Amino acid sequence: MDLAEIRETLTHIDTEILDLLGQRFQLIPAIVAEKQKLTLASFQPEREKELFQFYETQAQQKGLNSEFVHRIFALIFDEMRTCQDNHKN
């Protein structure tokens, strides 16, 4: 593979990541509705802790830096909470 092909592949992968993030954020109205039905707060520290542990294991199995993966998901979770709070209003 030459550099142009590698870059094209990376762009394709990045587009898939963005598509998946879009799918994740499209679930916000359903998340808000279910949490309201169950009278749960937007922030669920125990759930987040479980997920971080799961992602750390997944990162290690895939040969990824677990701190890097933690930072990525911390950003995603923070934005999800913000969007959930905004969706409630």
mmCIF file with all atom_site columns, C-alpha atoms in Angstrom:
data_model
loop_
_atom_site.group_PDB
_atom_site.id
_atom_site.type_symbol
_atom_site.label_atom_id
_atom_site.label_alt_id
_atom_site.label_comp_id
_atom_site.label_asym_id
_atom_site.label_entity_id
_atom_site.label_seq_id
_atom_site.pdbx_PDB_ins_code
_atom_site.Cartn_x
_atom_site.Cartn_y
_atom_site.Cartn_z
_atom_site.occupancy
_atom_site.B_iso_or_equiv
_atom_site.pdbx_formal_charge
_atom_site.auth_seq_id
_atom_site.auth_comp_id
_atom_site.auth_asym_id
_atom_site.auth_atom_id
_atom_site.pdbx_PDB_model_num
ATOM 1  C CA . MET A 1 1  ? 0.000   0.000  0.000  1.00 0.00 ? 1  MET A CA 1
ATOM 2  C CA . ASP A 1 2  ? 1.301   3.427  -0.854 1.00 0.00 ? 2  ASP A CA 1
ATOM 3  C CA . LEU A 1 3  ? 0.785   6.559  1.242  1.00 0.00 ? 3  LEU A CA 1
ATOM 4  C CA . ALA A 1 4  ? -2.276  7.684  -0.712 1.00 0.00 ? 4  ALA A CA 1
ATOM 5  C CA . GLU A 1 5  ? -3.958  4.302  -0.190 1.00 0.00 ? 5  GLU A CA 1
ATOM 6  C CA . ILE A 1 6  ? -3.089  4.294  3.502  1.00 0.00 ? 6  ILE A CA 1
ATOM 7  C CA . ARG A 1 7  ? -4.551  7.780  3.883  1.00 0.00 ? 7  ARG A CA 1
ATOM 8  C CA . GLU A 1 8  ? -7.686  6.751  2.014  1.00 0.00 ? 8  GLU A CA 1
ATOM 9  C CA . THR A 1 9  ? -8.083  3.755  4.324  1.00 0.00 ? 9  THR A CA 1
ATOM 10 C CA . LEU A 1 10 ? -7.582  5.955  7.393  1.00 0.00 ? 10 LEU A CA 1
ATOM 11 C CA . THR A 1 11 ? -10.183 8.426  6.113  1.00 0.00 ? 11 THR A CA 1
ATOM 12 C CA . HIS A 1 12 ? -12.624 5.561  5.605  1.00 0.00 ? 12 HIS A CA 1
ATOM 13 C CA . ILE A 1 13 ? -11.996 4.296  9.151  1.00 0.00 ? 13 ILE A CA 1
ATOM 14 C CA . ASP A 1 14 ? -12.404 7.814  10.567 1.00 0.00 ? 14 ASP A CA 1
ATOM 15 C CA . THR A 1 15 ? -15.708 8.163  8.707  1.00 0.00 ? 15 THR A CA 1
ATOM 16 C CA . GLU A 1 16 ? -16.897 4.892  10.256 1.00 0.00 ? 16 GLU A CA 1
ATOM 17 C CA . ILE A 1 17 ? -15.938 6.180  13.712 1.00 0.00 ? 17 ILE A CA 1
ATOM 18 C CA . LEU A 1 18 ? -17.957 9.349  13.078 1.00 0.00 ? 18 LEU A CA 1
ATOM 19 C CA . ASP A 1 19 ? -20.925 7.306  11.842 1.00 0.00 ? 19 ASP A CA 1
ATOM 20 C CA . LEU A 1 20 ? -20.826 5.209  15.013 1.00 0.00 ? 20 LEU A CA 1
ATOM 21 C CA . LEU A 1 21 ? -20.626 8.312  17.198 1.00 0.00 ? 21 LEU A CA 1
ATOM 22 C CA . GLY A 1 22 ? -23.637 9.683  15.331 1.00 0.00 ? 22 GLY A CA 1
ATOM 23 C CA . GLN A 1 23 ? -25.552 6.475  16.037 1.00 0.00 ? 23 GLN A CA 1
ATOM 24 C CA . ARG A 1 24 ? -24.597 6.695  19.707 1.00 0.00 ? 24 ARG A CA 1
ATOM 25 C CA . PHE A 1 25 ? -25.818 10.274 19.996 1.00 0.00 ? 25 PHE A CA 1
ATOM 26 C CA . GLN A 1 26 ? -29.074 9.484  18.165 1.00 0.00 ? 26 GLN A CA 1
ATOM 27 C CA . LEU A 1 27 ? -29.961 7.304  21.158 1.00 0.00 ? 27 LEU A CA 1
ATOM 28 C CA . ILE A 1 28 ? -30.031 10.306 23.507 1.00 0.00 ? 28 ILE A CA 1
ATOM 29 C CA . PRO A 1 29 ? -33.817 10.887 23.348 1.00 0.00 ? 29 PRO A CA 1
ATOM 30 C CA . ALA A 1 30 ? -34.427 7.226  24.213 1.00 0.00 ? 30 ALA A CA 1
ATOM 31 C CA . ILE A 1 31 ? -31.847 7.329  27.017 1.00 0.00 ? 31 ILE A CA 1
ATOM 32 C CA . VAL A 1 32 ? -33.421 10.469 28.493 1.00 0.00 ? 32 VAL A CA 1
ATOM 33 C CA . ALA A 1 33 ? -36.924 8.985  28.293 1.00 0.00 ? 33 ALA A CA 1
ATOM 34 C CA . GLU A 1 34 ? -35.882 5.739  29.985 1.00 0.00 ? 34 GLU A CA 1
ATOM 35 C CA . LYS A 1 35 ? -33.879 7.482  32.704 1.00 0.00 ? 35 LYS A CA 1
ATOM 36 C CA . GLN A 1 36 ? -36.824 9.792  33.415 1.00 0.00 ? 36 GLN A CA 1
ATOM 37 C CA . LYS A 1 37 ? -39.164 6.803  33.557 1.00 0.00 ? 37 LYS A CA 1
ATOM 38 C CA . LEU A 1 38 ? -36.828 5.117  36.048 1.00 0.00 ? 38 LEU A CA 1
ATOM 39 C CA . THR A 1 39 ? -36.097 8.422  37.850 1.00 0.00 ? 39 THR A CA 1
ATOM 40 C CA . LEU A 1 40 ? -32.366 8.086  37.233 1.00 0.00 ? 40 LEU A CA 1
ATOM 41 C CA . ALA A 1 41 ? -29.883 10.946 36.975 1.00 0.00 ? 41 ALA A CA 1
ATOM 42 C CA . SER A 1 42 ? -27.974 11.606 33.744 1.00 0.00 ? 42 SER A CA 1
ATOM 43 C CA . PHE A 1 43 ? -24.743 10.696 35.507 1.00 0.00 ? 43 PHE A CA 1
ATOM 44 C CA . GLN A 1 44 ? -24.568 7.110  36.723 1.00 0.00 ? 44 GLN A CA 1
ATOM 45 C CA . PRO A 1 45 ? -21.137 6.766  38.378 1.00 0.00 ? 45 PRO A CA 1
ATOM 46 C CA . GLU A 1 46 ? -21.368 3.002  38.944 1.00 0.00 ? 46 GLU A CA 1
ATOM 47 C CA . ARG A 1 47 ? -22.371 2.342  35.330 1.00 0.00 ? 47 ARG A CA 1
ATOM 48 C CA . GLU A 1 48 ? -19.567 4.569  34.099 1.00 0.00 ? 48 GLU A CA 1
ATOM 49 C CA . LYS A 1 49 ? -17.066 2.759  36.333 1.00 0.00 ? 49 LYS A CA 1
ATOM 50 C CA . GLU A 1 50 ? -18.206 -0.610 34.938 1.00 0.00 ? 50 GLU A CA 1
ATOM 51 C CA . LEU A 1 51 ? -17.868 0.656  31.387 1.00 0.00 ? 51 LEU A CA 1
ATOM 52 C CA . PHE A 1 52 ? -14.397 2.072  31.973 1.00 0.00 ? 52 PHE A CA 1
ATOM 53 C CA . GLN A 1 53 ? -13.284 -1.289 33.373 1.00 0.00 ? 53 GLN A CA 1
ATOM 54 C CA . PHE A 1 54 ? -14.751 -3.052 30.342 1.00 0.00 ? 54 PHE A CA 1
ATOM 55 C CA . TYR A 1 55 ? -13.092 -0.616 27.928 1.00 0.00 ? 55 TYR A CA 1
ATOM 56 C CA . GLU A 1 56 ? -9.751  -0.995 29.703 1.00 0.00 ? 56 GLU A CA 1
ATOM 57 C CA . THR A 1 57 ? -9.908  -4.757 29.233 1.00 0.00 ? 57 THR A CA 1
ATOM 58 C CA . GLN A 1 58 ? -10.948 -4.357 25.604 1.00 0.00 ? 58 GLN A CA 1
ATOM 59 C CA . ALA A 1 59 ? -8.142  -1.864 24.980 1.00 0.00 ? 59 ALA A CA 1
ATOM 60 C CA . GLN A 1 60 ? -5.544  -4.211 26.447 1.00 0.00 ? 60 GLN A CA 1
ATOM 61 C CA . GLN A 1 61 ? -6.845  -7.133 24.372 1.00 0.00 ? 61 GLN A CA 1
ATOM 62 C CA . LYS A 1 62 ? -6.610  -5.015 21.226 1.00 0.00 ? 62 LYS A CA 1
ATOM 63 C CA . GLY A 1 63 ? -3.113  -3.734 22.041 1.00 0.00 ? 63 GLY A CA 1
ATOM 64 C CA . LEU A 1 64 ? -4.304  -0.174 22.666 1.00 0.00 ? 64 LEU A CA 1
ATOM 65 C CA . ASN A 1 65 ? -3.136  2.203  25.365 1.00 0.00 ? 65 ASN A CA 1
ATOM 66 C CA . SER A 1 66 ? -5.845  1.937  28.040 1.00 0.00 ? 66 SER A CA 1
ATOM 67 C CA . GLU A 1 67 ? -5.268  5.522  29.247 1.00 0.00 ? 67 GLU A CA 1
ATOM 68 C CA . PHE A 1 68 ? -5.834  6.784  25.705 1.00 0.00 ? 68 PHE A CA 1
ATOM 69 C CA . VAL A 1 69 ? -9.062  4.787  25.440 1.00 0.00 ? 69 VAL A CA 1
ATOM 70 C CA . HIS A 1 70 ? -10.137 6.057  28.879 1.00 0.00 ? 70 HIS A CA 1
ATOM 71 C CA . ARG A 1 71 ? -9.633  9.678  27.760 1.00 0.00 ? 71 ARG A CA 1
ATOM 72 C CA . ILE A 1 72 ? -11.639 9.109  24.583 1.00 0.00 ? 72 ILE A CA 1
ATOM 73 C CA . PHE A 1 73 ? -14.580 7.606  26.445 1.00 0.00 ? 73 PHE A CA 1
ATOM 74 C CA . ALA A 1 74 ? -14.403 10.243 29.183 1.00 0.00 ? 74 ALA A CA 1
ATOM 75 C CA . LEU A 1 75 ? -14.914 12.857 26.460 1.00 0.00 ? 75 LEU A CA 1
ATOM 76 C CA . ILE A 1 76 ? -17.752 10.870 24.897 1.00 0.00 ? 76 ILE A CA 1
ATOM 77 C CA . PHE A 1 77 ? -19.476 10.373 28.259 1.00 0.00 ? 77 PHE A CA 1
ATOM 78 C CA . ASP A 1 78 ? -19.092 14.045 29.151 1.00 0.00 ? 78 ASP A CA 1
ATOM 79 C CA . GLU A 1 79 ? -20.664 15.119 25.864 1.00 0.00 ? 79 GLU A CA 1
ATOM 80 C CA . MET A 1 80 ? -23.426 12.523 26.203 1.00 0.00 ? 80 MET A CA 1
ATOM 81 C CA . ARG A 1 81 ? -24.311 13.868 29.669 1.00 0.00 ? 81 ARG A CA 1
ATOM 82 C CA . THR A 1 82 ? -24.344 17.437 28.352 1.00 0.00 ? 82 THR A CA 1
ATOM 83 C CA . CYS A 1 83 ? -26.595 16.442 25.464 1.00 0.00 ? 83 CYS A CA 1
ATOM 84 C CA . GLN A 1 84 ? -28.885 14.481 27.792 1.00 0.00 ? 84 GLN A CA 1
ATOM 85 C CA . ASP A 1 85 ? -29.196 17.479 30.107 1.00 0.00 ? 85 ASP A CA 1
ATOM 86 C CA . ASN A 1 86 ? -29.911 19.768 27.143 1.00 0.00 ? 86 ASN A CA 1
ATOM 87 C CA . HIS A 1 87 ? -32.467 17.320 25.762 1.00 0.00 ? 87 HIS A CA 1
ATOM 88 C CA . LYS A 1 88 ? -34.392 17.366 29.054 1.00 0.00 ? 88 LYS A CA 1
ATOM 89 C CA . ASN A 1 89 ? -34.855 21.130 28.826 1.00 0.00 ? 89 ASN A CA 1
#
